[in-house]
Amino acid sequence: MSTLKEKVILITGASRGIGAEIALKLAGAGAKVIVNYAGSKEAADKTVAKIIEAGGEAIALQADVSNSEAVKKMFDVIIEHFGKIDVLVNNAGIMITKLIKDTTDEEFSRQFDTNVRGTFNTMREAATRLADNGSIINFSTSVNRIMLPGYGTYVATKAAVEQLTRVFSKEVGSRGINVNSVSPGPTNTELFTNGKSEEVISRLASLSPFNRIGEPEDISEIVLFLASDAAKWINAQNIGVNGGMA
Ligand code: NDP
Protein backbone atom coordinates (compact mmCIF):
# COMPACT_ATOMS: atom_id res chain seq x y z
CA MET A 1 0.00 0.00 0.00
CA SER A 2 1.18 3.55 -0.73
CA THR A 3 2.40 5.40 2.32
CA LEU A 4 1.50 9.00 3.02
CA LYS A 5 3.58 9.28 6.19
CA GLU A 6 4.54 12.89 7.01
CA LYS A 7 2.13 14.28 4.41
CA VAL A 8 -0.39 16.93 5.50
CA ILE A 9 -3.55 16.64 3.42
CA LEU A 10 -6.50 19.03 3.19
CA ILE A 11 -9.72 17.41 1.99
CA THR A 12 -12.54 19.83 1.31
CA GLY A 13 -16.07 18.60 2.04
CA ALA A 14 -14.90 15.69 4.16
CA SER A 15 -17.73 15.65 6.71
CA ARG A 16 -19.80 13.21 4.65
CA GLY A 17 -19.90 11.06 1.53
CA ILE A 18 -16.83 10.51 -0.64
CA GLY A 19 -14.77 13.14 1.21
CA ALA A 20 -15.23 11.44 4.60
CA GLU A 21 -14.14 8.11 3.11
CA ILE A 22 -11.08 9.78 1.55
CA ALA A 23 -10.16 11.30 4.92
CA LEU A 24 -10.34 7.87 6.60
CA LYS A 25 -8.38 6.18 3.83
CA LEU A 26 -5.58 8.77 3.65
CA ALA A 27 -5.26 8.98 7.44
CA GLY A 28 -5.06 5.17 7.47
CA ALA A 29 -2.07 5.46 5.12
CA GLY A 30 -0.30 7.75 7.59
CA ALA A 31 -1.32 11.25 6.45
CA LYS A 32 -2.22 14.07 8.82
CA VAL A 33 -5.66 14.99 7.61
CA ILE A 34 -7.74 18.16 7.69
CA VAL A 35 -11.46 17.41 7.49
CA ASN A 36 -13.01 20.54 6.01
CA TYR A 37 -16.78 21.05 6.12
CA ALA A 38 -19.31 23.82 5.53
CA GLY A 39 -22.28 23.09 7.81
CA SER A 40 -22.14 19.49 9.06
CA LYS A 41 -20.04 19.96 12.21
CA GLU A 42 -21.34 16.82 13.90
CA ALA A 43 -20.52 14.64 10.89
CA ALA A 44 -17.06 16.23 10.55
CA ASP A 45 -16.32 15.63 14.24
CA LYS A 46 -17.45 12.02 13.81
CA THR A 47 -15.06 11.52 10.87
CA VAL A 48 -12.21 12.97 12.94
CA ALA A 49 -13.12 10.78 15.94
CA LYS A 50 -13.06 7.65 13.74
CA ILE A 51 -9.60 8.58 12.44
CA ILE A 52 -8.22 9.21 15.92
CA GLU A 53 -9.77 5.99 17.23
CA ALA A 54 -7.93 4.10 14.48
CA GLY A 55 -4.64 5.70 15.60
CA GLY A 56 -4.52 8.46 12.97
CA GLU A 57 -4.19 12.24 13.16
CA ALA A 58 -6.90 14.66 12.02
CA ILE A 59 -8.62 17.94 12.78
CA ALA A 60 -11.94 19.34 11.54
CA LEU A 61 -12.02 22.87 10.10
CA GLN A 62 -15.13 24.77 9.07
CA ALA A 63 -14.84 26.91 5.93
CA ASP A 64 -17.25 27.52 3.09
CA VAL A 65 -14.95 26.99 0.10
CA SER A 66 -16.91 29.51 -1.97
CA ASN A 67 -15.76 32.25 0.43
CA SER A 68 -12.21 33.32 -0.45
CA GLU A 69 -11.54 34.90 2.95
CA ALA A 70 -12.64 31.73 4.76
CA VAL A 71 -10.37 29.64 2.52
CA LYS A 72 -7.42 31.96 3.15
CA LYS A 73 -8.00 31.68 6.92
CA MET A 74 -8.25 27.90 6.67
CA PHE A 75 -4.82 27.79 4.97
CA ASP A 76 -3.44 30.09 7.72
CA VAL A 77 -4.74 27.80 10.47
CA ILE A 78 -3.45 24.60 8.83
CA ILE A 79 0.01 26.01 8.20
CA GLU A 80 0.16 27.32 11.76
CA HIS A 81 -0.97 23.97 13.16
CA PHE A 82 0.89 21.49 10.92
CA GLY A 83 3.61 23.71 9.41
CA LYS A 84 2.71 22.91 5.79
CA ILE A 85 0.16 21.46 3.35
CA ASP A 86 1.38 18.78 0.91
CA VAL A 87 -1.80 17.63 -0.79
CA LEU A 88 -5.08 19.39 -1.57
CA VAL A 89 -8.14 17.29 -2.40
CA ASN A 90 -10.87 19.54 -3.81
CA ASN A 91 -13.79 17.22 -3.13
CA ALA A 92 -16.44 19.69 -1.85
CA GLY A 93 -19.28 19.97 -4.31
CA ILE A 94 -23.02 20.22 -4.75
CA MET A 95 -25.37 19.01 -7.49
CA ILE A 96 -28.81 20.35 -8.35
CA THR A 97 -30.44 18.33 -11.14
CA LYS A 98 -33.00 20.35 -13.06
CA LEU A 99 -33.73 21.03 -16.70
CA ILE A 100 -32.05 24.25 -17.81
CA LYS A 101 -35.46 25.88 -18.32
CA ASP A 102 -36.36 25.25 -14.65
CA THR A 103 -33.02 26.27 -13.08
CA THR A 104 -33.16 29.51 -11.12
CA ASP A 105 -30.46 32.20 -11.07
CA GLU A 106 -29.77 31.29 -7.44
CA GLU A 107 -29.35 27.54 -8.22
CA PHE A 108 -27.02 28.35 -11.12
CA SER A 109 -24.89 30.65 -8.94
CA ARG A 110 -24.82 28.30 -5.94
CA GLN A 111 -23.46 25.42 -8.03
CA PHE A 112 -20.84 27.61 -9.72
CA ASP A 113 -19.87 29.22 -6.39
CA THR A 114 -19.29 25.89 -4.64
CA ASN A 115 -17.89 23.75 -7.44
CA VAL A 116 -15.91 26.26 -9.53
CA ARG A 117 -15.20 29.22 -7.26
CA GLY A 118 -14.52 26.80 -4.38
CA THR A 119 -11.92 24.91 -6.41
CA PHE A 120 -10.52 28.19 -7.71
CA ASN A 121 -10.23 29.67 -4.18
CA THR A 122 -8.27 26.74 -2.76
CA MET A 123 -6.02 26.46 -5.83
CA ARG A 124 -5.25 30.19 -5.69
CA GLU A 125 -4.02 29.75 -2.10
CA ALA A 126 -2.21 26.53 -3.06
CA ALA A 127 -0.34 28.33 -5.86
CA THR A 128 1.95 29.93 -3.31
CA ARG A 129 1.26 27.98 -0.13
CA LEU A 130 1.15 24.30 -1.04
CA ALA A 131 4.52 22.67 -0.34
CA ASP A 132 6.93 22.07 -3.24
CA ASN A 133 6.38 18.63 -4.84
CA GLY A 134 2.80 18.57 -3.55
CA SER A 135 -0.28 17.21 -5.31
CA ILE A 136 -3.73 18.52 -6.10
CA ILE A 137 -6.71 16.30 -6.86
CA ASN A 138 -9.85 18.02 -8.12
CA PHE A 139 -13.33 16.56 -8.55
CA SER A 140 -15.18 16.43 -11.86
CA THR A 141 -17.85 13.88 -12.88
CA SER A 142 -18.36 11.15 -15.47
CA VAL A 143 -21.74 12.68 -16.27
CA ASN A 144 -19.64 15.10 -18.37
CA ARG A 145 -19.32 12.20 -20.83
CA ILE A 146 -22.95 11.12 -21.24
CA MET A 147 -25.00 14.32 -21.60
CA LEU A 148 -27.98 13.48 -19.37
CA PRO A 149 -30.88 15.95 -19.40
CA GLY A 150 -31.15 17.75 -16.06
CA TYR A 151 -27.41 17.88 -15.45
CA GLY A 152 -26.63 20.94 -17.61
CA THR A 153 -25.50 23.41 -14.96
CA TYR A 154 -23.73 20.75 -12.90
CA VAL A 155 -21.66 19.45 -15.83
CA ALA A 156 -20.86 23.02 -16.83
CA THR A 157 -19.30 23.54 -13.39
CA LYS A 158 -17.32 20.31 -13.65
CA ALA A 159 -16.13 21.07 -17.19
CA ALA A 160 -14.77 24.32 -15.76
CA VAL A 161 -13.01 22.37 -12.99
CA GLU A 162 -11.35 20.12 -15.60
CA GLN A 163 -10.05 23.11 -17.54
CA LEU A 164 -8.80 24.86 -14.38
CA THR A 165 -6.98 21.61 -13.58
CA ARG A 166 -5.18 21.48 -16.93
CA VAL A 167 -4.13 25.14 -16.90
CA PHE A 168 -3.13 25.15 -13.23
CA SER A 169 -0.85 22.13 -13.77
CA LYS A 170 1.16 24.33 -16.17
CA GLU A 171 1.30 27.17 -13.65
CA VAL A 172 2.62 25.19 -10.68
CA GLY A 173 4.57 22.41 -12.38
CA SER A 174 7.84 24.27 -11.93
CA ARG A 175 7.44 23.68 -8.17
CA GLY A 176 6.98 19.95 -8.73
CA ILE A 177 3.24 20.06 -7.99
CA ASN A 178 1.06 17.71 -10.07
CA VAL A 179 -2.61 18.57 -10.62
CA ASN A 180 -5.25 16.07 -11.75
CA SER A 181 -8.98 15.57 -11.56
CA VAL A 182 -11.02 12.46 -10.96
CA SER A 183 -14.42 11.86 -12.51
CA PRO A 184 -16.51 9.47 -10.42
CA GLY A 185 -19.57 7.82 -11.91
CA PRO A 186 -22.75 7.50 -9.82
CA THR A 187 -21.58 6.86 -6.27
CA ASN A 188 -23.55 5.86 -3.21
CA THR A 189 -23.79 9.16 -1.28
CA GLU A 190 -26.56 11.60 -0.44
CA LEU A 191 -25.56 13.82 -3.36
CA PHE A 192 -26.44 11.00 -5.77
CA THR A 193 -29.26 9.10 -4.04
CA ASN A 194 -31.20 12.15 -2.81
CA GLY A 195 -34.60 12.28 -4.57
CA LYS A 196 -33.92 9.24 -6.83
CA SER A 197 -36.20 6.19 -6.90
CA GLU A 198 -34.76 2.65 -6.71
CA GLU A 199 -35.70 2.30 -10.36
CA VAL A 200 -33.70 5.37 -11.44
CA ILE A 201 -30.74 4.21 -9.35
CA SER A 202 -30.75 0.74 -10.96
CA ARG A 203 -31.08 2.27 -14.42
CA LEU A 204 -27.98 4.40 -13.77
CA ALA A 205 -26.21 1.38 -12.20
CA SER A 206 -26.82 -0.58 -15.41
CA LEU A 207 -24.72 1.94 -17.36
CA SER A 208 -21.67 0.19 -15.86
CA PRO A 209 -20.91 -3.31 -17.18
CA PHE A 210 -20.49 -4.26 -13.50
CA ASN A 211 -24.15 -3.31 -13.03
CA ARG A 212 -23.70 -1.39 -9.82
CA ILE A 213 -23.09 2.16 -8.67
CA GLY A 214 -19.78 3.06 -7.04
CA GLU A 215 -19.12 3.12 -3.33
CA PRO A 216 -17.10 5.96 -1.73
CA GLU A 217 -14.27 3.47 -1.19
CA ASP A 218 -13.97 2.87 -4.95
CA ILE A 219 -13.10 6.56 -5.28
CA SER A 220 -10.92 6.90 -2.17
CA GLU A 221 -8.56 4.13 -3.38
CA ILE A 222 -7.77 6.17 -6.51
CA VAL A 223 -7.34 9.40 -4.53
CA LEU A 224 -4.96 7.52 -2.21
CA PHE A 225 -2.84 6.60 -5.22
CA LEU A 226 -2.96 10.12 -6.71
CA ALA A 227 -1.95 11.64 -3.36
CA SER A 228 1.10 9.38 -3.17
CA ASP A 229 4.52 9.95 -4.71
CA ALA A 230 3.93 6.86 -6.87
CA ALA A 231 1.51 8.94 -9.00
CA LYS A 232 3.86 11.88 -9.53
CA TRP A 233 4.18 11.33 -13.30
CA ILE A 234 0.41 11.57 -13.73
CA ASN A 235 -0.18 15.27 -14.32
CA ALA A 236 -2.89 17.40 -15.98
CA GLN A 237 -5.13 14.34 -16.44
CA ASN A 238 -8.79 13.67 -15.80
CA ILE A 239 -9.30 10.10 -14.61
CA GLY A 240 -12.68 8.36 -14.92
CA VAL A 241 -13.47 6.29 -11.82
CA ASN A 242 -16.79 4.88 -12.90
CA GLY A 243 -16.72 1.10 -13.38
CA GLY A 244 -16.62 1.56 -17.15
CA MET A 245 -19.86 3.51 -17.33
CA ALA A 246 -18.44 6.05 -19.79
P1 NDP B 1 -22.08 14.70 -0.49
O1 NDP B 1 -23.26 15.57 -0.72
O2 NDP B 1 -22.26 13.35 0.10
O3 NDP B 1 -20.99 15.48 0.41
C1 NDP B 1 -20.61 16.76 0.01
C2 NDP B 1 -19.56 17.28 0.95
O4 NDP B 1 -19.17 18.59 0.46
C3 NDP B 1 -20.04 17.46 2.36
O5 NDP B 1 -19.00 17.13 3.25
C4 NDP B 1 -20.34 18.96 2.44
O6 NDP B 1 -20.12 19.49 3.73
C5 NDP B 1 -19.28 19.52 1.52
N1 NDP B 1 -19.61 20.86 1.02
C6 NDP B 1 -20.66 21.24 0.26
N2 NDP B 1 -20.60 22.57 0.03
C7 NDP B 1 -19.46 23.02 0.64
C8 NDP B 1 -18.86 24.28 0.77
N3 NDP B 1 -19.39 25.38 0.20
N4 NDP B 1 -17.71 24.39 1.47
C9 NDP B 1 -17.15 23.29 2.05
N5 NDP B 1 -17.69 22.07 1.97
C10 NDP B 1 -18.84 21.93 1.27
O7 NDP B 1 -21.33 14.59 -1.92
P2 NDP B 1 -20.42 13.43 -2.54
O8 NDP B 1 -19.56 12.87 -1.50
O9 NDP B 1 -21.28 12.56 -3.34
O10 NDP B 1 -19.56 14.30 -3.59
C11 NDP B 1 -18.20 14.61 -3.40
C12 NDP B 1 -17.65 15.14 -4.72
O11 NDP B 1 -17.75 14.12 -5.72
C13 NDP B 1 -18.41 16.35 -5.27
O12 NDP B 1 -17.51 17.25 -5.85
C14 NDP B 1 -19.32 15.74 -6.34
O13 NDP B 1 -19.66 16.67 -7.32
C15 NDP B 1 -18.40 14.65 -6.87
N6 NDP B 1 -19.11 13.56 -7.55
C16 NDP B 1 -20.03 12.80 -6.86
C17 NDP B 1 -20.70 11.78 -7.52
C18 NDP B 1 -21.71 10.93 -6.84
O14 NDP B 1 -22.43 10.20 -7.55
N7 NDP B 1 -21.85 10.95 -5.53
C19 NDP B 1 -20.44 11.50 -8.95
C20 NDP B 1 -19.45 12.36 -9.55
C21 NDP B 1 -18.82 13.35 -8.87
P3 NDP B 1 -21.34 20.00 4.69
O15 NDP B 1 -22.26 18.84 4.85
O16 NDP B 1 -20.64 20.41 5.92
O17 NDP B 1 -21.99 21.11 3.95
mmCIF file of N, CA, C and O in Angstrom, residues 7-70:
data_model
loop_
_atom_site.group_PDB
_atom_site.id
_atom_site.type_symbol
_atom_site.label_atom_id
_atom_site.label_comp_id
_atom_site.label_asym_id
_atom_site.label_seq_id
_atom_site.Cartn_x
_atom_site.Cartn_y
_atom_site.Cartn_z
ATOM 1 N N LYS A 7 2.844 13.351 5.278
ATOM 2 C CA LYS A 7 2.128 14.284 4.411
ATOM 3 C C LYS A 7 0.947 14.906 5.159
ATOM 4 O O LYS A 7 0.231 14.232 5.892
ATOM 5 N N VAL A 8 0.761 16.217 4.941
ATOM 6 C CA VAL A 8 -0.389 16.933 5.499
ATOM 7 C C VAL A 8 -1.380 17.152 4.355
ATOM 8 O O VAL A 8 -1.021 17.713 3.318
ATOM 9 N N ILE A 9 -2.594 16.672 4.543
ATOM 10 C CA ILE A 9 -3.547 16.645 3.424
ATOM 11 C C ILE A 9 -4.862 17.329 3.800
ATOM 12 O O ILE A 9 -5.524 16.956 4.771
ATOM 13 N N LEU A 10 -5.215 18.327 3.013
ATOM 14 C CA LEU A 10 -6.502 19.028 3.190
ATOM 15 C C LEU A 10 -7.526 18.418 2.241
ATOM 16 O O LEU A 10 -7.309 18.389 1.023
ATOM 17 N N ILE A 11 -8.628 17.949 2.813
ATOM 18 C CA ILE A 11 -9.718 17.412 1.993
ATOM 19 C C ILE A 11 -10.934 18.299 2.206
ATOM 20 O O ILE A 11 -11.462 18.388 3.326
ATOM 21 N N THR A 12 -11.369 18.970 1.163
ATOM 22 C CA THR A 12 -12.544 19.827 1.314
ATOM 23 C C THR A 12 -13.793 18.943 1.257
ATOM 24 O O THR A 12 -13.825 17.922 0.560
ATOM 25 N N GLY A 13 -14.810 19.352 2.020
ATOM 26 C CA GLY A 13 -16.068 18.595 2.036
ATOM 27 C C GLY A 13 -15.879 17.177 2.525
ATOM 28 O O GLY A 13 -16.337 16.218 1.901
ATOM 29 N N ALA A 14 -15.217 17.042 3.674
ATOM 30 C CA ALA A 14 -14.900 15.688 4.162
ATOM 31 C C ALA A 14 -15.768 15.276 5.343
ATOM 32 O O ALA A 14 -15.478 14.302 6.023
ATOM 33 N N SER A 15 -16.851 16.031 5.587
ATOM 34 C CA SER A 15 -17.725 15.653 6.706
ATOM 35 C C SER A 15 -18.541 14.413 6.358
ATOM 36 O O SER A 15 -18.873 13.613 7.227
ATOM 37 N N ARG A 16 -18.882 14.273 5.062
ATOM 38 C CA ARG A 16 -19.804 13.207 4.652
ATOM 39 C C ARG A 16 -19.336 12.618 3.328
ATOM 40 O O ARG A 16 -18.430 13.140 2.693
ATOM 41 N N GLY A 17 -20.031 11.571 2.893
ATOM 42 C CA GLY A 17 -19.902 11.058 1.529
ATOM 43 C C GLY A 17 -18.485 10.648 1.144
ATOM 44 O O GLY A 17 -17.725 10.105 1.956
ATOM 45 N N ILE A 18 -18.127 10.924 -0.097
ATOM 46 C CA ILE A 18 -16.829 10.506 -0.640
ATOM 47 C C ILE A 18 -15.684 11.146 0.155
ATOM 48 O O ILE A 18 -14.685 10.494 0.470
ATOM 49 N N GLY A 19 -15.840 12.424 0.505
ATOM 50 C CA GLY A 19 -14.773 13.144 1.210
ATOM 51 C C GLY A 19 -14.443 12.507 2.548
ATOM 52 O O GLY A 19 -13.266 12.377 2.923
ATOM 53 N N ALA A 20 -15.463 12.078 3.295
ATOM 54 C CA ALA A 20 -15.233 11.443 4.603
ATOM 55 C C ALA A 20 -14.456 10.142 4.410
ATOM 56 O O ALA A 20 -13.529 9.837 5.167
ATOM 57 N N GLU A 21 -14.836 9.383 3.389
ATOM 58 C CA GLU A 21 -14.141 8.110 3.107
ATOM 59 C C GLU A 21 -12.682 8.367 2.708
ATOM 60 O O GLU A 21 -11.775 7.623 3.099
ATOM 61 N N ILE A 22 -12.465 9.429 1.938
ATOM 62 C CA ILE A 22 -11.083 9.780 1.549
ATOM 63 C C ILE A 22 -10.264 10.125 2.797
ATOM 64 O O ILE A 22 -9.128 9.684 2.950
ATOM 65 N N ALA A 23 -10.873 10.904 3.698
ATOM 66 C CA ALA A 23 -10.159 11.298 4.922
ATOM 67 C C ALA A 23 -9.734 10.058 5.713
ATOM 68 O O ALA A 23 -8.591 9.949 6.159
ATOM 69 N N LEU A 24 -10.655 9.100 5.859
ATOM 70 C CA LEU A 24 -10.343 7.871 6.602
ATOM 71 C C LEU A 24 -9.241 7.088 5.911
ATOM 72 O O LEU A 24 -8.301 6.604 6.548
ATOM 73 N N LYS A 25 -9.352 6.968 4.600
ATOM 74 C CA LYS A 25 -8.376 6.177 3.827
ATOM 75 C C LYS A 25 -6.977 6.809 3.902
ATOM 76 O O LYS A 25 -5.997 6.121 4.144
ATOM 77 N N LEU A 26 -6.894 8.117 3.688
ATOM 78 C CA LEU A 26 -5.584 8.769 3.651
ATOM 79 C C LEU A 26 -4.953 8.799 5.051
ATOM 80 O O LEU A 26 -3.743 8.625 5.199
ATOM 81 N N ALA A 27 -5.790 9.003 6.063
ATOM 82 C CA ALA A 27 -5.261 8.977 7.441
ATOM 83 C C ALA A 27 -4.764 7.576 7.762
ATOM 84 O O ALA A 27 -3.732 7.400 8.414
ATOM 85 N N GLY A 28 -5.464 6.561 7.266
ATOM 86 C CA GLY A 28 -5.060 5.170 7.473
ATOM 87 C C GLY A 28 -3.713 4.867 6.835
ATOM 88 O O GLY A 28 -3.006 3.952 7.259
ATOM 89 N N ALA A 29 -3.366 5.652 5.800
ATOM 90 C CA ALA A 29 -2.072 5.462 5.122
ATOM 91 C C ALA A 29 -0.999 6.366 5.738
ATOM 92 O O ALA A 29 0.086 6.510 5.175
ATOM 93 N N GLY A 30 -1.330 7.014 6.854
ATOM 94 C CA GLY A 30 -0.303 7.747 7.594
ATOM 95 C C GLY A 30 -0.341 9.262 7.455
ATOM 96 O O GLY A 30 0.464 9.955 8.074
ATOM 97 N N ALA A 31 -1.274 9.792 6.636
ATOM 98 C CA ALA A 31 -1.319 11.251 6.447
ATOM 99 C C ALA A 31 -1.938 11.940 7.665
ATOM 100 O O ALA A 31 -2.759 11.358 8.375
ATOM 101 N N LYS A 32 -1.528 13.201 7.869
ATOM 102 C CA LYS A 32 -2.218 14.068 8.822
ATOM 103 C C LYS A 32 -3.303 14.759 8.006
ATOM 104 O O LYS A 32 -2.999 15.402 6.985
ATOM 105 N N VAL A 33 -4.534 14.642 8.464
ATOM 106 C CA VAL A 33 -5.657 14.995 7.606
ATOM 107 C C VAL A 33 -6.474 16.160 8.173
ATOM 108 O O VAL A 33 -6.755 16.191 9.370
ATOM 109 N N ILE A 34 -6.843 17.075 7.305
ATOM 110 C CA ILE A 34 -7.744 18.163 7.690
ATOM 111 C C ILE A 34 -9.099 17.888 7.056
ATOM 112 O O ILE A 34 -9.237 17.827 5.827
ATOM 113 N N VAL A 35 -10.098 17.717 7.923
ATOM 114 C CA VAL A 35 -11.457 17.409 7.487
ATOM 115 C C VAL A 35 -12.222 18.731 7.396
ATOM 116 O O VAL A 35 -12.734 19.247 8.378
ATOM 117 N N ASN A 36 -12.270 19.279 6.193
ATOM 118 C CA ASN A 36 -13.008 20.544 6.008
ATOM 119 C C ASN A 36 -14.505 20.245 5.845
ATOM 120 O O ASN A 36 -14.891 19.215 5.311
ATOM 121 N N TYR A 37 -15.328 21.171 6.308
ATOM 122 C CA TYR A 37 -16.778 21.046 6.119
ATOM 123 C C TYR A 37 -17.380 22.440 6.061
ATOM 124 O O TYR A 37 -16.726 23.422 6.454
ATOM 125 N N ALA A 38 -18.633 22.519 5.576
ATOM 126 C CA ALA A 38 -19.314 23.817 5.529
ATOM 127 C C ALA A 38 -20.298 23.927 6.684
ATOM 128 O O ALA A 38 -20.214 24.850 7.494
ATOM 129 N N GLY A 39 -21.233 22.979 6.793
ATOM 130 C CA GLY A 39 -22.276 23.089 7.809
ATOM 131 C C GLY A 39 -22.396 21.885 8.734
ATOM 132 O O GLY A 39 -22.945 22.000 9.834
ATOM 133 N N SER A 40 -21.902 20.722 8.303
ATOM 134 C CA SER A 40 -22.145 19.485 9.063
ATOM 135 C C SER A 40 -21.055 19.241 10.108
ATOM 136 O O SER A 40 -20.249 18.311 9.988
ATOM 137 N N LYS A 41 -21.074 20.059 11.176
ATOM 138 C CA LYS A 41 -20.036 19.956 12.213
ATOM 139 C C LYS A 41 -20.028 18.575 12.875
ATOM 140 O O LYS A 41 -18.969 17.969 13.059
ATOM 141 N N GLU A 42 -21.247 18.096 13.188
ATOM 142 C CA GLU A 42 -21.340 16.824 13.902
ATOM 143 C C GLU A 42 -20.718 15.694 13.070
ATOM 144 O O GLU A 42 -19.945 14.880 13.576
ATOM 145 N N ALA A 43 -21.054 15.693 11.776
ATOM 146 C CA ALA A 43 -20.523 14.637 10.890
ATOM 147 C C ALA A 43 -19.005 14.770 10.763
ATOM 148 O O ALA A 43 -18.285 13.765 10.756
ATOM 149 N N ALA A 44 -18.509 16.014 10.673
ATOM 150 C CA ALA A 44 -17.064 16.226 10.545
ATOM 151 C C ALA A 44 -16.354 15.740 11.814
ATOM 152 O O ALA A 44 -15.319 15.062 11.738
ATOM 153 N N ASP A 45 -16.929 16.068 12.973
ATOM 154 C CA ASP A 45 -16.321 15.632 14.243
ATOM 155 C C ASP A 45 -16.302 14.106 14.325
ATOM 156 O O ASP A 45 -15.363 13.507 14.848
ATOM 157 N N LYS A 46 -17.363 13.486 13.790
ATOM 158 C CA LYS A 46 -17.448 12.018 13.813
ATOM 159 C C LYS A 46 -16.352 11.411 12.927
ATOM 160 O O LYS A 46 -15.712 10.424 13.301
ATOM 161 N N THR A 47 -16.122 12.010 11.777
ATOM 162 C CA THR A 47 -15.057 11.522 10.875
ATOM 163 C C THR A 47 -13.704 11.622 11.580
ATOM 164 O O THR A 47 -12.912 10.684 11.560
ATOM 165 N N VAL A 48 -13.473 12.774 12.225
ATOM 166 C CA VAL A 48 -12.205 12.973 12.941
ATOM 167 C C VAL A 48 -12.068 11.947 14.079
ATOM 168 O O VAL A 48 -11.006 11.334 14.255
ATOM 169 N N ALA A 49 -13.159 11.732 14.814
ATOM 170 C CA ALA A 49 -13.119 10.784 15.940
ATOM 171 C C ALA A 49 -12.763 9.386 15.444
ATOM 172 O O ALA A 49 -11.959 8.677 16.067
ATOM 173 N N LYS A 50 -13.345 8.990 14.297
ATOM 174 C CA LYS A 50 -13.055 7.655 13.742
ATOM 175 C C LYS A 50 -11.572 7.528 13.396
ATOM 176 O O LYS A 50 -10.954 6.494 13.618
ATOM 177 N N ILE A 51 -11.016 8.592 12.834
ATOM 178 C CA ILE A 51 -9.595 8.578 12.438
ATOM 179 C C ILE A 51 -8.712 8.440 13.671
ATOM 180 O O ILE A 51 -7.790 7.629 13.710
ATOM 181 N N ILE A 52 -9.048 9.226 14.705
ATOM 182 C CA ILE A 52 -8.221 9.214 15.919
ATOM 183 C C ILE A 52 -8.323 7.854 16.617
ATOM 184 O O ILE A 52 -7.323 7.292 17.053
ATOM 185 N N GLU A 53 -9.545 7.320 16.632
ATOM 186 C CA GLU A 53 -9.768 5.991 17.228
ATOM 187 C C GLU A 53 -8.901 4.924 16.557
ATOM 188 O O GLU A 53 -8.414 3.997 17.194
ATOM 189 N N ALA A 54 -8.722 5.088 15.236
ATOM 190 C CA ALA A 54 -7.928 4.100 14.480
ATOM 191 C C ALA A 54 -6.422 4.395 14.579
ATOM 192 O O ALA A 54 -5.628 3.773 13.877
ATOM 193 N N GLY A 55 -6.061 5.402 15.392
ATOM 194 C CA GLY A 55 -4.637 5.697 15.600
ATOM 195 C C GLY A 55 -4.085 6.758 14.665
ATOM 196 O O GLY A 55 -2.878 6.978 14.615
ATOM 197 N N GLY A 56 -4.958 7.441 13.921
ATOM 198 C CA GLY A 56 -4.517 8.465 12.969
ATOM 199 C C GLY A 56 -4.557 9.864 13.564
ATOM 200 O O GLY A 56 -4.907 10.054 14.736
ATOM 201 N N GLU A 57 -4.220 10.842 12.707
ATOM 202 C CA GLU A 57 -4.188 12.237 13.164
ATOM 203 C C GLU A 57 -5.084 13.074 12.241
ATOM 204 O O GLU A 57 -4.925 13.033 11.011
ATOM 205 N N ALA A 58 -5.985 13.847 12.833
ATOM 206 C CA ALA A 58 -6.904 14.659 12.020
ATOM 207 C C ALA A 58 -7.484 15.799 12.842
ATOM 208 O O ALA A 58 -7.598 15.696 14.057
ATOM 209 N N ILE A 59 -7.831 16.880 12.145
ATOM 210 C CA ILE A 59 -8.615 17.943 12.777
ATOM 211 C C ILE A 59 -9.748 18.324 11.826
ATOM 212 O O ILE A 59 -9.633 18.133 10.602
ATOM 213 N N ALA A 60 -10.838 18.856 12.374
ATOM 214 C CA ALA A 60 -11.941 19.343 11.540
ATOM 215 C C ALA A 60 -11.833 20.859 11.453
ATOM 216 O O ALA A 60 -11.524 21.516 12.447
ATOM 217 N N LEU A 61 -12.053 21.414 10.263
ATOM 218 C CA LEU A 61 -12.022 22.870 10.098
ATOM 219 C C LEU A 61 -13.208 23.320 9.260
ATOM 220 O O LEU A 61 -13.378 22.863 8.122
ATOM 221 N N GLN A 62 -14.000 24.237 9.822
ATOM 222 C CA GLN A 62 -15.134 24.769 9.074
ATOM 223 C C GLN A 62 -14.659 25.860 8.132
ATOM 224 O O GLN A 62 -13.886 26.739 8.538
ATOM 225 N N ALA A 63 -15.066 25.808 6.881
ATOM 226 C CA ALA A 63 -14.839 26.908 5.933
ATOM 227 C C ALA A 63 -15.692 26.634 4.712
ATOM 228 O O ALA A 63 -15.650 25.531 4.146
ATOM 229 N N ASP A 64 -16.480 27.622 4.334
ATOM 230 C CA ASP A 64 -17.246 27.524 3.090
ATOM 231 C C ASP A 64 -16.260 27.810 1.950
ATOM 232 O O ASP A 64 -15.728 28.923 1.856
ATOM 233 N N VAL A 65 -16.004 26.815 1.114
ATOM 234 C CA VAL A 65 -14.950 26.987 0.100
ATOM 235 C C VAL A 65 -15.278 28.083 -0.917
ATOM 236 O O VAL A 65 -14.385 28.591 -1.591
ATOM 237 N N SER A 66 -16.556 28.456 -1.013
ATOM 238 C CA SER A 66 -16.913 29.513 -1.969
ATOM 239 C C SER A 66 -16.541 30.903 -1.456
ATOM 240 O O SER A 66 -16.631 31.892 -2.178
ATOM 241 N N ASN A 67 -16.113 30.975 -0.193
ATOM 242 C CA ASN A 67 -15.757 32.250 0.428
ATOM 243 C C ASN A 67 -14.223 32.363 0.484
ATOM 244 O O ASN A 67 -13.562 31.663 1.248
ATOM 245 N N SER A 68 -13.670 33.270 -0.311
ATOM 246 C CA SER A 68 -12.205 33.318 -0.445
ATOM 247 C C SER A 68 -11.512 33.671 0.877
ATOM 248 O O SER A 68 -10.436 33.149 1.174
ATOM 249 N N GLU A 69 -12.134 34.526 1.669
ATOM 250 C CA GLU A 69 -11.535 34.899 2.953
ATOM 251 C C GLU A 69 -11.476 33.693 3.895
ATOM 252 O O GLU A 69 -10.495 33.470 4.598
ATOM 253 N N ALA A 70 -12.581 32.921 3.898
ATOM 254 C CA ALA A 70 -12.641 31.729 4.763
ATOM 255 C C ALA A 70 -11.580 30.716 4.333
ATOM 256 O O ALA A 70 -10.939 30.080 5.179
#
